[in-house]
Amino acid sequence: MKLLTANTTYDIDQLAERLDMSRRTIYRYIDTFREAGFVIKKSGNYIRLDKESPHFKDISQLVHFTEEEAVILKNAIENIDDNNLLKQNLKRKLYSVYDNKNLANTVVRGKNAPNIRSLIDAIEMQKQAILHDYQSAHGGKVSDRKVEPFAFTTNYVQVWCYDLEAGVCKLFKTSRIGSVTLSSADWEHTEEHREGFIDAFRIHGEKRYRVRLKMGLLAYNLLCEEYPLAERDIRPLKQGKWLLDTEVAGMTGIGRFVIGLLDDIQIVESPELKNHISEYIRKNLY
């Protein structure tokens, strides 16, 4: 419906390509809209959904929030624990309603919102930017970084950038950025923009390690609550057990989880994880 009411018009083939659907499915959706009372307009091969169709204004009211409503909604969502899957689902639904700039105003915490908006502008305009007073996670070094921002992770927590000095793509945590200034220079390394792998435990890296864990009820529940994305890689076993079969970028994230639940987790496969936990125990308990 958003595509059929956008300023840009599309034909059936373009709609099928953009939505990764067959032509037959696109026609079925259009027929459904027509049967529901919407007016379908055709201009040559291009199809539009007339905004003056009955019910259209009613539907627009369902997906539009006033500024006051948005503030109330933002506060309500932010009061939900960050690891709760419900919070992620609510924000994901807002993504489909608002454009990036309005979304940043609605769901990003206040102090970060100006920086997020500047980064959004840099991405939309394909401009380089300077991340002022960025505090590195390693050693706490504070410095300015000249980058080409090109994508955000979920909820704007981090931004993927091409680091012009290092010559590689990196993740920068938005909460560690002092301020953002847009450069007049356009992107110069577009072909090198790559989003790296981020595992369910929020660790990113170039490598991938296969991990299989057999979990009891306690570990299963805590995993789903604290790391909702892991749920897609879980399947039930017999006798109240669950199997996590996933890939991780490193052992730090999953290691913290397993160490806290050693009595309820069995490492089925991953020599790297076993070595990581053994080394951790050796350093901290002996």
Short mmCIF file of C-alpha atoms in Angstrom, two decimals:
data_model
loop_
_atom_site.label_atom_id
_atom_site.label_comp_id
_atom_site.label_asym_id
_atom_site.label_seq_id
_atom_site.Cartn_x
_atom_site.Cartn_y
_atom_site.Cartn_z
CA MET A 1 0.00 0.00 0.00
CA LYS A 2 2.89 2.36 0.75
CA LEU A 3 4.41 1.72 -2.68
CA LEU A 4 1.07 2.15 -4.44
CA THR A 5 0.54 5.56 -2.77
CA ALA A 6 4.13 6.85 -3.01
CA ASN A 7 5.14 9.79 -5.21
CA THR A 8 7.01 7.33 -7.44
CA THR A 9 4.84 5.07 -9.59
CA TYR A 10 5.53 1.40 -10.29
CA ASP A 11 4.40 -1.22 -12.76
CA ILE A 12 3.72 -4.85 -11.86
CA ASP A 13 7.24 -6.05 -12.66
CA GLN A 14 8.81 -3.31 -10.52
CA LEU A 15 6.49 -4.08 -7.61
CA ALA A 16 7.27 -7.79 -7.86
CA GLU A 17 11.01 -7.08 -7.85
CA ARG A 18 10.93 -4.63 -4.93
CA LEU A 19 8.74 -6.88 -2.78
CA ASP A 20 10.45 -10.11 -3.86
CA MET A 21 7.10 -11.59 -4.89
CA SER A 22 5.69 -13.16 -8.03
CA ARG A 23 3.56 -11.13 -10.47
CA ARG A 24 0.65 -13.41 -9.59
CA THR A 25 0.94 -12.47 -5.88
CA ILE A 26 1.06 -8.76 -6.72
CA TYR A 27 -2.13 -9.08 -8.78
CA ARG A 28 -3.79 -10.97 -5.92
CA TYR A 29 -2.99 -8.14 -3.48
CA ILE A 30 -4.33 -5.53 -5.91
CA ASP A 31 -7.53 -7.54 -6.38
CA THR A 32 -7.87 -7.74 -2.59
CA PHE A 33 -7.55 -3.95 -2.27
CA ARG A 34 -10.17 -3.50 -5.01
CA GLU A 35 -12.58 -5.94 -3.37
CA ALA A 36 -12.13 -4.09 -0.06
CA GLY A 37 -13.42 -0.92 -1.71
CA PHE A 38 -10.21 0.88 -2.68
CA VAL A 39 -10.00 2.61 -6.05
CA ILE A 40 -7.21 1.28 -8.27
CA LYS A 41 -5.97 3.66 -10.97
CA LYS A 42 -3.91 2.68 -14.01
CA SER A 43 -1.82 4.94 -16.22
CA GLY A 44 -0.31 2.83 -18.97
CA ASN A 45 1.48 0.00 -17.18
CA TYR A 46 1.67 1.91 -13.90
CA ILE A 47 -0.73 1.25 -11.03
CA ARG A 48 -1.72 3.51 -8.14
CA LEU A 49 -4.00 3.30 -5.13
CA ASP A 50 -6.18 6.41 -5.10
CA LYS A 51 -5.76 8.27 -1.79
CA GLU A 52 -9.38 9.39 -2.04
CA SER A 53 -10.54 5.78 -1.79
CA PRO A 54 -13.11 5.03 0.91
CA HIS A 55 -11.44 4.00 4.18
CA PHE A 56 -8.05 5.41 3.17
CA LYS A 57 -8.27 8.34 5.56
CA ASP A 58 -9.44 6.00 8.31
CA ILE A 59 -6.39 3.80 7.77
CA SER A 60 -4.05 6.80 7.72
CA GLN A 61 -5.38 7.77 11.13
CA LEU A 62 -4.44 4.36 12.47
CA VAL A 63 -0.78 4.77 11.49
CA HIS A 64 -0.32 8.46 12.31
CA PHE A 65 0.55 9.87 15.71
CA THR A 66 0.38 13.47 16.83
CA GLU A 67 3.49 14.89 18.52
CA GLU A 68 1.84 14.45 21.92
CA GLU A 69 0.83 10.87 21.15
CA ALA A 70 4.37 10.12 19.93
CA VAL A 71 5.89 11.40 23.19
CA ILE A 72 3.52 9.26 25.27
CA LEU A 73 4.23 6.24 23.08
CA LYS A 74 7.98 6.81 23.27
CA ASN A 75 7.93 7.01 27.06
CA ALA A 76 5.79 3.89 27.33
CA ILE A 77 8.10 1.89 25.05
CA GLU A 78 11.28 3.10 26.74
CA ASN A 79 9.96 1.87 30.10
CA ILE A 80 10.07 -1.67 28.76
CA ASP A 81 13.33 -3.53 29.43
CA ASP A 82 15.79 -3.20 26.51
CA ASN A 83 16.07 -6.99 26.14
CA ASN A 84 12.33 -7.58 25.98
CA LEU A 85 11.25 -8.88 22.57
CA LEU A 86 8.02 -6.87 22.83
CA LYS A 87 10.00 -3.62 22.88
CA GLN A 88 11.90 -4.59 19.73
CA ASN A 89 8.65 -5.55 17.97
CA LEU A 90 6.98 -2.26 18.87
CA LYS A 91 9.92 -0.26 17.59
CA ARG A 92 10.12 -2.38 14.44
CA LYS A 93 6.49 -1.60 13.72
CA LEU A 94 7.21 2.10 14.16
CA TYR A 95 9.98 1.74 11.57
CA SER A 96 7.34 0.86 9.00
CA VAL A 97 5.24 3.90 9.88
CA TYR A 98 7.74 6.71 10.21
CA ASP A 99 10.54 7.79 7.96
CA ASN A 100 13.98 7.72 9.59
CA LYS A 101 13.98 11.34 10.76
CA ASN A 102 10.61 11.12 12.50
CA LEU A 103 11.54 7.77 13.97
CA ALA A 104 14.71 9.18 15.47
CA ASN A 105 12.65 11.89 17.17
CA THR A 106 10.15 9.33 18.43
CA VAL A 107 12.17 6.38 19.74
CA VAL A 108 15.78 7.52 20.19
CA ARG A 109 16.72 8.84 23.62
CA GLY A 110 16.98 12.63 23.74
CA LYS A 111 20.72 13.21 24.01
CA ASN A 112 21.44 10.97 21.02
CA ALA A 113 18.66 12.24 18.75
CA PRO A 114 20.62 15.19 17.18
CA ASN A 115 23.55 12.91 16.35
CA ILE A 116 21.23 10.26 14.91
CA ARG A 117 19.50 12.84 12.72
CA SER A 118 22.87 14.10 11.44
CA LEU A 119 23.95 10.55 10.64
CA ILE A 120 20.66 9.91 8.85
CA ASP A 121 21.28 13.06 6.76
CA ALA A 122 24.79 11.84 5.94
CA ILE A 123 23.43 8.48 4.78
CA GLU A 124 20.58 9.96 2.73
CA MET A 125 22.86 12.59 1.14
CA GLN A 126 25.78 10.14 0.82
CA LYS A 127 28.13 12.54 2.58
CA GLN A 128 31.19 11.97 4.73
CA ALA A 129 30.94 12.97 8.39
CA ILE A 130 33.11 13.64 11.41
CA LEU A 131 32.33 11.87 14.68
CA HIS A 132 33.63 14.35 17.24
CA ASP A 133 34.99 13.19 20.61
CA TYR A 134 34.29 9.53 19.95
CA GLN A 135 35.21 7.42 22.98
CA SER A 136 36.76 4.13 21.99
CA ALA A 137 35.76 0.98 23.87
CA HIS A 138 39.44 -0.03 23.94
CA GLY A 139 41.31 2.10 26.44
CA GLY A 140 38.76 4.91 26.45
CA LYS A 141 40.71 6.98 23.92
CA VAL A 142 38.77 10.06 22.76
CA SER A 143 39.31 11.31 19.21
CA ASP A 144 37.59 12.61 16.09
CA ARG A 145 36.81 10.05 13.39
CA LYS A 146 36.27 10.91 9.73
CA VAL A 147 33.85 8.36 8.31
CA GLU A 148 31.29 7.49 5.67
CA PRO A 149 28.13 6.37 7.58
CA PHE A 150 25.97 3.95 5.59
CA ALA A 151 23.73 1.84 7.89
CA PHE A 152 22.37 1.51 11.42
CA THR A 153 21.96 -1.55 13.59
CA THR A 154 18.65 -2.21 15.36
CA ASN A 155 17.28 0.79 17.29
CA TYR A 156 20.17 3.05 16.20
CA VAL A 157 22.42 1.57 18.88
CA GLN A 158 25.38 1.45 16.48
CA VAL A 159 26.18 2.84 13.06
CA TRP A 160 28.16 1.13 10.31
CA CYS A 161 30.78 3.45 8.84
CA TYR A 162 33.71 3.26 6.49
CA ASP A 163 36.60 4.60 8.58
CA LEU A 164 38.64 6.76 6.22
CA GLU A 165 41.81 6.60 8.32
CA ALA A 166 41.76 2.85 8.93
CA GLY A 167 40.41 2.01 5.47
CA VAL A 168 37.89 -0.54 6.78
CA CYS A 169 34.22 -0.71 7.75
CA LYS A 170 33.59 -0.44 11.49
CA LEU A 171 30.74 -0.25 13.97
CA PHE A 172 30.55 2.90 16.08
CA LYS A 173 28.32 3.01 19.15
CA THR A 174 26.11 6.08 18.84
CA SER A 175 26.08 6.71 22.60
CA ARG A 176 29.86 7.23 22.51
CA ILE A 177 29.71 10.01 19.90
CA GLY A 178 30.10 13.55 21.25
CA SER A 179 28.68 15.30 18.18
CA VAL A 180 28.42 14.83 14.42
CA THR A 181 29.38 17.26 11.66
CA LEU A 182 28.55 16.63 8.02
CA SER A 183 31.35 17.15 5.53
CA SER A 184 30.91 18.71 2.13
CA ALA A 185 32.72 15.70 0.65
CA ASP A 186 30.69 12.93 -0.97
CA TRP A 187 31.23 9.23 -0.33
CA GLU A 188 34.38 7.98 -2.02
CA HIS A 189 34.32 4.32 -1.00
CA THR A 190 30.76 3.21 -1.73
CA GLU A 191 31.82 -0.13 -3.20
CA GLU A 192 33.62 -0.99 0.04
CA HIS A 193 30.61 -0.38 2.29
CA ARG A 194 29.86 -3.72 3.94
CA GLU A 195 27.77 -4.54 7.00
CA GLY A 196 29.63 -7.12 9.05
CA PHE A 197 28.24 -10.09 10.92
CA ILE A 198 26.56 -9.47 14.30
CA ASP A 199 25.58 -12.53 16.31
CA ALA A 200 22.57 -12.99 18.59
CA PHE A 201 24.73 -11.98 21.58
CA ARG A 202 25.43 -8.58 19.97
CA ILE A 203 29.08 -9.32 19.20
CA HIS A 204 30.39 -8.47 15.73
CA GLY A 205 33.41 -9.68 13.82
CA GLU A 206 34.73 -11.09 10.58
CA LYS A 207 34.87 -14.73 11.66
CA ARG A 208 31.99 -17.09 12.42
CA TYR A 209 32.08 -19.98 14.88
CA ARG A 210 29.51 -22.75 15.09
CA VAL A 211 28.14 -23.31 18.60
CA ARG A 212 25.62 -25.90 19.79
CA LEU A 213 24.30 -25.79 23.36
CA LYS A 214 21.91 -28.14 25.15
CA MET A 215 19.89 -26.09 27.63
CA GLY A 216 17.48 -26.65 30.47
CA LEU A 217 14.35 -24.61 31.13
CA LEU A 218 16.11 -21.86 33.11
CA ALA A 219 18.80 -21.27 30.48
CA TYR A 220 16.22 -21.39 27.68
CA ASN A 221 13.98 -18.78 29.33
CA LEU A 222 16.86 -16.44 30.18
CA LEU A 223 18.30 -16.73 26.68
CA CYS A 224 14.99 -15.77 25.06
CA GLU A 225 14.54 -12.86 27.47
CA GLU A 226 18.06 -11.44 27.28
CA TYR A 227 18.92 -12.23 23.65
CA PRO A 228 15.64 -12.38 21.65
CA LEU A 229 17.37 -12.96 18.30
CA ALA A 230 18.73 -16.27 19.56
CA GLU A 231 15.20 -17.70 19.60
CA ARG A 232 15.28 -18.23 15.84
CA ASP A 233 18.12 -20.77 16.30
CA ILE A 234 16.50 -22.78 19.10
CA ARG A 235 14.60 -26.04 18.74
CA PRO A 236 12.99 -28.19 21.45
CA LEU A 237 14.41 -31.54 22.49
CA LYS A 238 12.86 -34.21 24.69
CA GLN A 239 12.52 -34.10 28.49
CA GLY A 240 12.36 -30.32 28.87
CA LYS A 241 15.57 -29.55 27.01
CA TRP A 242 16.31 -27.15 24.15
CA LEU A 243 19.11 -27.00 21.58
CA LEU A 244 20.71 -23.73 20.49
CA ASP A 245 22.43 -24.19 17.13
CA THR A 246 23.88 -20.87 16.02
CA GLU A 247 26.91 -18.99 14.72
CA VAL A 248 28.77 -16.42 16.79
CA ALA A 249 31.36 -13.80 15.91
CA GLY A 250 33.38 -14.46 19.06
CA MET A 251 33.26 -16.15 22.44
CA THR A 252 32.87 -13.07 24.66
CA GLY A 253 29.09 -12.66 24.43
CA ILE A 254 28.03 -16.27 24.49
CA GLY A 255 30.75 -17.01 27.05
CA ARG A 256 29.26 -14.56 29.56
CA PHE A 257 25.88 -16.22 29.15
CA VAL A 258 27.13 -19.80 29.54
CA ILE A 259 29.43 -19.08 32.52
CA GLY A 260 26.47 -17.79 34.50
CA LEU A 261 24.46 -20.96 33.82
CA LEU A 262 27.01 -23.78 33.80
CA ASP A 263 24.70 -26.07 35.79
CA ASP A 264 21.95 -25.79 33.16
CA ILE A 265 23.96 -25.79 29.92
CA GLN A 266 25.92 -28.50 28.11
CA ILE A 267 28.28 -27.49 25.30
CA VAL A 268 27.49 -30.00 22.56
CA GLU A 269 29.79 -28.52 19.93
CA SER A 270 32.40 -25.75 20.09
CA PRO A 271 35.97 -26.39 21.19
CA GLU A 272 36.57 -22.63 21.03
CA LEU A 273 33.85 -21.96 23.60
CA LYS A 274 35.12 -24.73 25.90
CA ASN A 275 38.64 -23.28 25.74
CA HIS A 276 37.31 -19.76 26.38
CA ILE A 277 35.41 -20.86 29.50
CA SER A 278 38.30 -22.99 30.78
CA GLU A 279 40.67 -20.05 30.43
CA TYR A 280 38.21 -17.71 32.14
CA ILE A 281 37.82 -20.08 35.10
CA ARG A 282 41.57 -20.59 35.34
CA LYS A 283 42.24 -16.84 35.45
CA ASN A 284 39.45 -15.94 37.84
CA LEU A 285 39.25 -18.88 40.23
CA TYR A 286 42.85 -19.98 40.68
#
